[in-house]
């Protein structure tokens, strides 16, 4: 039989620590231990469409894999065990990278959140791993006492605590699942495998979700601007949203300042130039109106882009909390001042034009 | 003045280090490298305060106030009158 029911094997563990721990976190629920499920390395069309929807943020918390033990290939009692988050993108990245490798995958419950974020929250953590090792009856399935975790789970997992509480030795694999075949040859990762990058492609795949976040506020802003200042202003609003949600994530490493806020101010100002030039060259407005209109455009676009840029910090792979907090105190007051000044000028312009019409 | 990221809360006490190299394995930004007697703090300003090194240091030779550097969550927490440091956020990044 391929499926081995480990539900009945609830004999006391030799590790007194584990028992104490299980009681402490109230997990001894006599719940049925899971059957071992089968999985493959093949990513089907259905998986791909699921990935696509996940990228778009559709049914955000619904891209979930059932926690438990999965067999990949024909593993035996000496086969390696990999631990994965129960987010489909994480699980699929792992299993598709393990093509041709006979192994077990222990999927833990991270509430459908990817490895790194779950580790940051603590759901991909020591307690969950120790519990899932016990719950799945892993020690009866394999002879060795070694589990391989993704490196990015380390912020939530204490390897020496897992060993103390479960008897299992934690080995941190590489950051990226696709480096696993190379890693498994020697069980050591090169410095490059240990480093997180934030490549052009990685930044690009984040942009759809950035866009979906700001669609509604953008449409509202565009409508208000359309009523206040016409279709040209409404178009600028949409362009700024695009700049903040797509251009900024893709281009920010090339903007030569360190802080996200200043990067955003610069990008916002650059994007505004053609519009400012169009306004300045227009003849239907008086000179002072043109100056105010150009100033307004710069103030509003630069401040909004800077704010969107600052908010992108959470999606990057390298900003520290200390630094982001410093940015907030340093630049948010400036952004607010710029935005308020810009809006006042816009209202003044709108009223003047209304008076002219009357 | 225009680099908010040159300082952070990472503290390393080399005299406690037992040279197990766990921090060099878990750090995603190569902040620590293997040295002779103990691990070297090579690139402290690259630290993003994820806390992986401190979590996996068996002798508490590393301290860091870990947290997610997410402006969106921190601003939201501040607006709701909550502690900015308690904020956590999760975007759809899937580096793994």
XYZ file of C-alpha atoms in Angstrom:
454
model
C 0.000 0.000 0.000
C 1.224 3.418 -0.855
C -0.893 5.196 1.646
C 0.280 4.621 5.128
C -2.154 5.612 7.811
C -0.150 6.983 10.665
C -3.207 7.988 12.658
C -3.142 5.190 15.142
C 0.488 5.361 16.094
C 0.165 7.646 19.051
C 2.583 5.901 21.362
C 4.399 8.323 23.622
C 7.378 9.929 22.037
C 10.668 9.210 23.659
C 11.337 12.937 23.794
C 9.818 14.175 27.019
C 10.405 17.703 25.804
C 8.099 17.182 22.861
C 5.266 15.921 25.022
C 5.607 18.834 27.335
C 5.692 21.192 24.414
C 2.653 19.653 22.768
C 0.707 19.984 26.016
C 1.928 23.500 26.508
C 0.619 24.666 23.156
C -2.505 22.517 23.532
C -2.075 20.543 20.364
C -2.646 17.019 21.620
C -6.063 16.853 20.025
C -6.046 13.178 19.146
C -6.786 14.384 15.672
C -6.424 11.907 12.871
C -2.954 11.925 11.562
C -3.000 12.453 7.841
C -2.788 9.933 5.080
C 0.272 10.416 2.948
C -0.760 12.173 -0.207
C 0.767 11.837 -3.641
C 2.130 14.725 -5.604
C 4.194 15.198 -8.743
C 6.653 17.706 -10.133
C 4.339 18.580 -12.979
C 2.794 22.030 -13.063
C -0.524 21.641 -14.839
C -2.577 24.216 -16.680
C -4.819 24.399 -13.629
C -1.811 25.166 -11.406
C -0.705 27.889 -13.794
C -4.093 29.548 -13.827
C -4.090 29.364 -10.015
C -0.661 31.093 -9.984
C -1.967 33.729 -12.359
C -4.955 34.480 -10.132
C -2.726 34.546 -7.039
C -0.516 37.114 -8.758
C -3.555 39.251 -9.463
C -4.661 38.994 -5.853
C -7.895 37.176 -6.740
C -9.173 35.171 -3.768
C -6.064 36.232 -1.907
C -6.229 33.721 0.940
C -7.611 30.874 -1.152
C -4.444 29.527 -2.759
C -3.996 26.827 -0.190
C -2.475 23.355 -0.104
C -3.767 20.883 2.469
C -1.149 20.495 5.252
C 0.346 17.031 5.611
C 2.927 14.695 4.146
C 3.269 14.329 0.404
C 5.242 11.720 -1.490
C 7.124 12.814 -4.548
C 8.450 9.984 -6.714
C 9.185 6.778 -4.789
C 10.670 7.812 -1.467
C 11.823 5.299 1.160
C 12.797 5.606 4.817
C 16.106 7.242 3.903
C 14.696 9.862 1.526
C 15.035 13.563 2.279
C 12.162 15.536 3.803
C 11.432 19.077 2.656
C 9.216 21.438 4.615
C 6.938 23.806 2.707
C 4.384 26.527 3.349
C 0.815 25.692 2.327
C 0.656 28.502 -0.234
C 0.265 27.028 -3.704
C 3.008 29.203 -5.215
C 5.477 28.050 -2.518
C 4.491 24.381 -2.715
C 4.481 24.340 -6.519
C 7.881 26.064 -6.678
C 9.254 23.349 -4.400
C 7.733 20.282 -6.073
C 8.485 21.466 -9.594
C 12.132 21.981 -8.591
C 12.385 18.465 -7.218
C 11.696 16.667 -10.505
C 13.364 13.258 -10.447
C 14.133 13.393 -6.723
C 12.376 10.852 -4.510
C 11.410 12.636 -1.333
C 8.753 13.613 1.157
C 7.312 17.084 1.455
C 5.916 18.123 4.823
C 3.420 20.911 4.201
C 2.775 22.935 7.338
C -0.117 25.324 7.929
C 0.960 28.892 7.194
C -2.614 30.028 6.439
C -1.909 30.180 2.726
C 0.952 32.654 3.152
C 4.326 32.297 1.430
C 7.432 31.173 3.306
C 9.138 34.487 4.013
C 6.035 36.440 5.028
C 4.808 33.544 7.155
C 8.196 33.321 8.866
C 8.013 37.049 9.570
C 4.598 36.594 11.164
C 5.771 33.494 13.022
C 3.250 31.122 11.407
C 6.100 29.374 9.594
C 7.677 28.905 12.987
C 9.241 26.578 15.492
C 5.920 25.680 17.173
C 4.129 24.807 13.934
C 7.019 22.679 12.685
C 7.382 20.745 15.925
C 3.623 20.183 15.966
C 3.474 19.026 12.338
C 6.386 16.621 12.819
C 4.502 15.012 15.671
C 1.051 15.191 14.039
C 2.227 13.648 10.791
C 4.050 10.793 12.469
C 7.127 11.690 10.495
C 9.458 9.785 12.789
C 7.705 6.528 11.809
C 7.916 7.214 8.113
C 11.633 7.928 7.881
C 14.693 6.537 9.630
C 16.882 9.633 9.642
C 16.162 12.765 11.708
C 16.817 15.521 9.229
C 14.432 18.064 7.673
C 15.316 20.590 4.995
C 13.715 24.012 5.367
C 13.759 26.903 2.923
C 16.348 29.444 4.032
C 13.754 32.212 4.124
C 11.827 30.427 6.869
C 14.699 31.194 9.256
C 13.203 34.464 10.650
C 10.414 32.341 12.171
C 12.290 29.160 13.010
C 14.920 28.496 15.607
C 16.849 25.470 14.388
C 18.295 24.579 17.785
C 14.842 24.855 19.410
C 13.313 22.524 16.805
C 16.068 20.024 17.541
C 15.553 20.309 21.287
C 11.771 19.948 21.049
C 11.421 17.346 18.297
C 14.743 15.623 17.946
C 14.843 16.626 14.302
C 17.838 18.383 12.865
C 17.025 21.459 10.774
C 18.987 22.074 7.626
C 18.453 25.355 5.798
C 18.372 24.848 2.058
C 18.882 27.619 -0.475
C 16.678 30.725 -0.805
C 15.268 29.617 -4.159
C 13.725 26.186 -4.615
C 15.189 25.940 -8.124
C 18.694 25.748 -6.608
C 17.749 22.591 -4.683
C 19.048 19.993 -7.184
C 22.460 21.689 -7.100
C 22.294 22.092 -3.320
C 21.452 18.406 -2.764
C 24.704 17.244 -4.368
C 26.743 18.409 -1.369
C 24.144 19.780 1.065
C 25.980 23.085 1.076
C 24.751 26.286 -0.518
C 26.994 28.704 -2.349
C 26.957 32.328 -1.089
C 24.933 33.203 -4.193
C 22.253 30.615 -3.309
C 22.004 32.195 0.140
C 21.424 35.725 -1.119
C 18.039 37.254 -1.773
C 17.849 39.224 -4.977
C 15.082 41.424 -6.254
C 15.439 41.029 -9.980
C 13.691 42.895 -12.765
C 11.368 39.940 -13.304
C 10.623 39.555 -9.594
C 9.738 43.233 -9.386
C 7.626 43.056 -12.514
C 5.402 40.216 -11.284
C 4.458 42.340 -8.262
C 3.015 45.132 -10.383
C -0.444 43.630 -11.131
C -1.245 43.467 -7.436
C 0.118 46.989 -6.928
C -2.242 48.174 -9.658
C -5.271 46.399 -8.230
C -4.575 48.069 -4.859
C -4.968 51.560 -6.254
C -7.584 51.173 -8.991
C -10.472 52.519 -6.913
C -8.738 55.569 -5.380
C -7.307 56.387 -8.813
C -10.712 56.343 -10.496
C -12.162 58.565 -7.773
C -9.245 60.999 -8.043
C -9.530 61.001 -11.837
C -13.252 61.757 -11.651
C -12.745 64.646 -9.201
C -9.914 66.054 -11.306
C -12.027 65.702 -14.437
C -14.770 67.811 -12.855
C -12.302 70.331 -11.431
C -9.816 70.702 -14.240
C -10.889 68.646 -17.233
C -9.810 65.450 -19.025
C -6.131 66.446 -19.141
C -5.881 66.457 -15.324
C -7.819 63.203 -15.092
C -5.359 61.616 -17.497
C -2.439 62.823 -15.365
C -4.007 61.127 -12.325
C -4.175 57.805 -14.152
C -0.623 58.186 -15.393
C 0.629 58.877 -11.869
C -1.095 55.742 -10.594
C 0.634 53.780 -13.350
C 3.953 55.421 -12.451
C 3.612 54.528 -8.772
C 2.363 50.994 -9.291
C 4.308 49.842 -12.343
C 7.146 52.178 -13.332
C 8.421 52.712 -9.805
C 8.674 49.039 -8.764
C 10.440 48.216 -12.001
C 12.763 51.229 -12.185
C 13.561 52.205 -8.591
C 17.003 50.568 -8.350
C 18.155 52.808 -11.191
C 17.156 56.055 -9.475
C 20.362 57.265 -7.829
C 19.206 57.979 -4.270
C 18.897 55.581 -1.329
C 15.532 56.528 0.137
C 12.319 55.396 -1.529
C 10.644 58.737 -0.906
C 13.325 60.694 -2.739
C 13.352 58.119 -5.529
C 9.590 58.616 -5.850
C 9.867 62.419 -5.831
C 12.422 62.265 -8.631
C 10.450 59.792 -10.760
C 7.215 61.748 -10.220
C 8.888 64.983 -11.286
C 10.399 63.391 -14.401
C 7.074 61.898 -15.498
C 5.424 65.309 -15.083
C 7.817 67.147 -17.399
C 5.936 66.509 -20.687
C 2.656 67.572 -19.099
C 4.202 70.657 -17.563
C 5.627 71.538 -20.964
C 2.207 71.090 -22.593
C 0.573 73.309 -19.987
C 3.313 75.950 -20.274
C 2.964 76.011 -24.058
C -0.839 76.222 -23.956
C -2.356 79.529 -24.952
C -5.850 79.342 -23.504
C -4.583 80.234 -19.983
C -3.109 83.470 -18.701
C 0.595 83.479 -17.837
C 0.060 83.359 -14.055
C -2.494 80.595 -14.489
C -0.015 78.577 -16.495
C 2.668 79.009 -13.825
C 0.254 77.934 -11.095
C -0.961 74.992 -13.192
C 2.594 73.744 -13.770
C 3.421 74.139 -10.091
C 0.229 72.319 -9.081
C 0.969 69.437 -11.410
C 4.492 69.049 -10.029
C 3.404 69.262 -6.406
C 0.588 66.742 -6.750
C 2.309 64.210 -8.972
C 5.626 64.229 -7.113
C 4.009 63.909 -3.682
C 1.630 61.128 -4.737
C 4.384 59.198 -6.534
C 6.665 59.598 -3.510
C 3.935 58.264 -1.231
C 3.279 55.259 -3.477
C 7.042 54.701 -3.644
C 7.353 54.733 0.141
C 4.505 52.252 0.406
C 6.346 49.879 -1.887
C 8.997 49.314 0.824
C 6.970 46.446 2.302
C 7.114 44.551 -0.969
C 10.858 44.815 -1.403
C 13.339 42.300 -0.101
C 15.792 44.605 1.612
C 14.276 47.492 3.614
C 14.713 47.455 7.389
C 12.001 48.608 9.760
C 14.370 51.161 11.304
C 15.053 52.697 7.889
C 11.427 52.761 6.793
C 10.367 54.389 10.043
C 13.039 57.016 9.569
C 11.725 57.649 6.053
C 8.166 58.055 7.323
C 9.163 60.713 9.866
C 11.465 62.432 7.419
C 9.338 62.635 4.294
C 5.636 62.086 5.031
C 5.237 65.636 6.470
C 6.889 67.031 3.322
C 4.633 64.935 1.069
C 1.565 66.118 2.984
C 2.647 69.744 2.705
C 3.235 69.391 -1.037
C -0.101 67.639 -1.582
C -2.094 70.179 0.434
C -0.411 73.131 -1.303
C -1.053 71.494 -4.662
C -4.713 70.937 -3.880
C -5.201 74.512 -2.661
C -3.645 75.815 -5.872
C -5.853 73.480 -7.888
C -8.962 74.770 -6.147
C -7.882 78.385 -6.699
C -7.342 77.622 -10.385
C -10.698 75.875 -10.638
C -12.534 78.786 -9.018
C -10.790 81.344 -11.249
C -11.723 79.446 -14.386
C -15.300 79.110 -13.183
C -15.452 82.869 -12.610
C -14.106 83.473 -16.115
C -16.793 81.265 -17.609
C -19.496 83.146 -15.699
C 21.415 62.674 5.361
C 19.533 61.142 2.452
C 20.159 57.540 3.393
C 17.672 56.317 5.984
C 19.034 52.787 5.749
C 22.625 53.188 6.973
C 21.689 52.446 10.593
C 19.675 49.629 12.142
C 19.185 47.707 15.381
C 21.580 44.838 14.655
C 23.980 44.127 17.538
C 26.721 41.524 17.375
C 28.811 40.327 20.328
C 31.752 38.474 18.792
C 33.088 37.395 22.195
C 30.008 35.150 22.612
C 30.250 33.616 19.128
C 30.969 29.880 18.985
C 31.587 29.938 15.228
C 28.695 27.611 14.334
C 28.131 29.677 11.162
C 24.326 29.455 11.378
C 24.019 33.238 10.891
C 26.049 33.061 7.692
C 23.633 30.411 6.408
C 20.355 32.128 7.243
C 21.160 35.769 6.414
C 19.662 36.673 3.015
C 21.970 39.663 2.542
C 25.411 38.315 3.405
C 25.727 40.491 6.508
C 27.888 37.886 8.290
C 30.829 35.969 6.872
C 32.951 33.239 8.337
C 36.129 34.511 9.985
C 38.910 32.866 11.965
C 37.978 32.611 15.635
C 34.463 33.899 15.152
C 32.049 35.145 12.527
C 32.689 38.619 11.093
C 30.081 41.341 10.769
C 30.823 42.164 7.144
C 27.995 44.339 5.823
C 25.985 45.688 8.792
C 24.151 48.338 6.777
C 22.702 45.653 4.473
C 20.745 44.205 7.400
C 16.974 44.295 6.845
C 16.171 43.276 10.439
C 14.426 40.030 9.475
C 15.712 38.457 12.680
C 16.804 35.123 11.146
C 20.345 35.327 12.557
C 19.254 36.105 16.110
C 16.581 33.358 16.011
C 19.147 30.792 14.960
C 22.069 31.861 17.106
C 22.270 29.241 19.875
C 24.310 31.494 22.188
C 22.558 34.863 21.758
C 25.604 36.495 20.236
C 23.292 38.479 17.919
C 20.476 40.822 18.859
C 18.156 42.619 16.493
C 14.733 44.188 16.854
C 13.140 42.298 14.029
C 10.165 43.511 12.084
C 8.858 44.083 8.613
C 9.955 47.306 6.943
C 6.582 48.114 5.444
C 5.605 51.774 5.355
C 2.024 50.998 4.401
C 1.411 48.900 7.521
C 3.268 51.305 9.795
C 1.384 54.356 8.556
C -1.906 52.495 8.884
C -1.037 51.481 12.456
C -0.036 55.060 13.291
C -3.297 56.432 11.858
C -5.283 53.999 13.992
C -3.382 55.124 17.051
C -1.530 51.832 17.390
C 2.143 51.230 17.935
C 3.991 51.461 14.642
C 6.288 48.628 15.677
C 3.393 46.241 16.138
C 2.418 46.482 12.489
C 3.029 43.553 10.225
C 2.235 43.260 6.608
C 2.310 40.790 3.877
C 2.495 41.503 0.237
C 2.416 38.869 -2.424
C 6.151 38.401 -2.648
C 7.059 34.796 -3.213
C 10.789 34.682 -3.106
C 10.457 31.066 -2.238
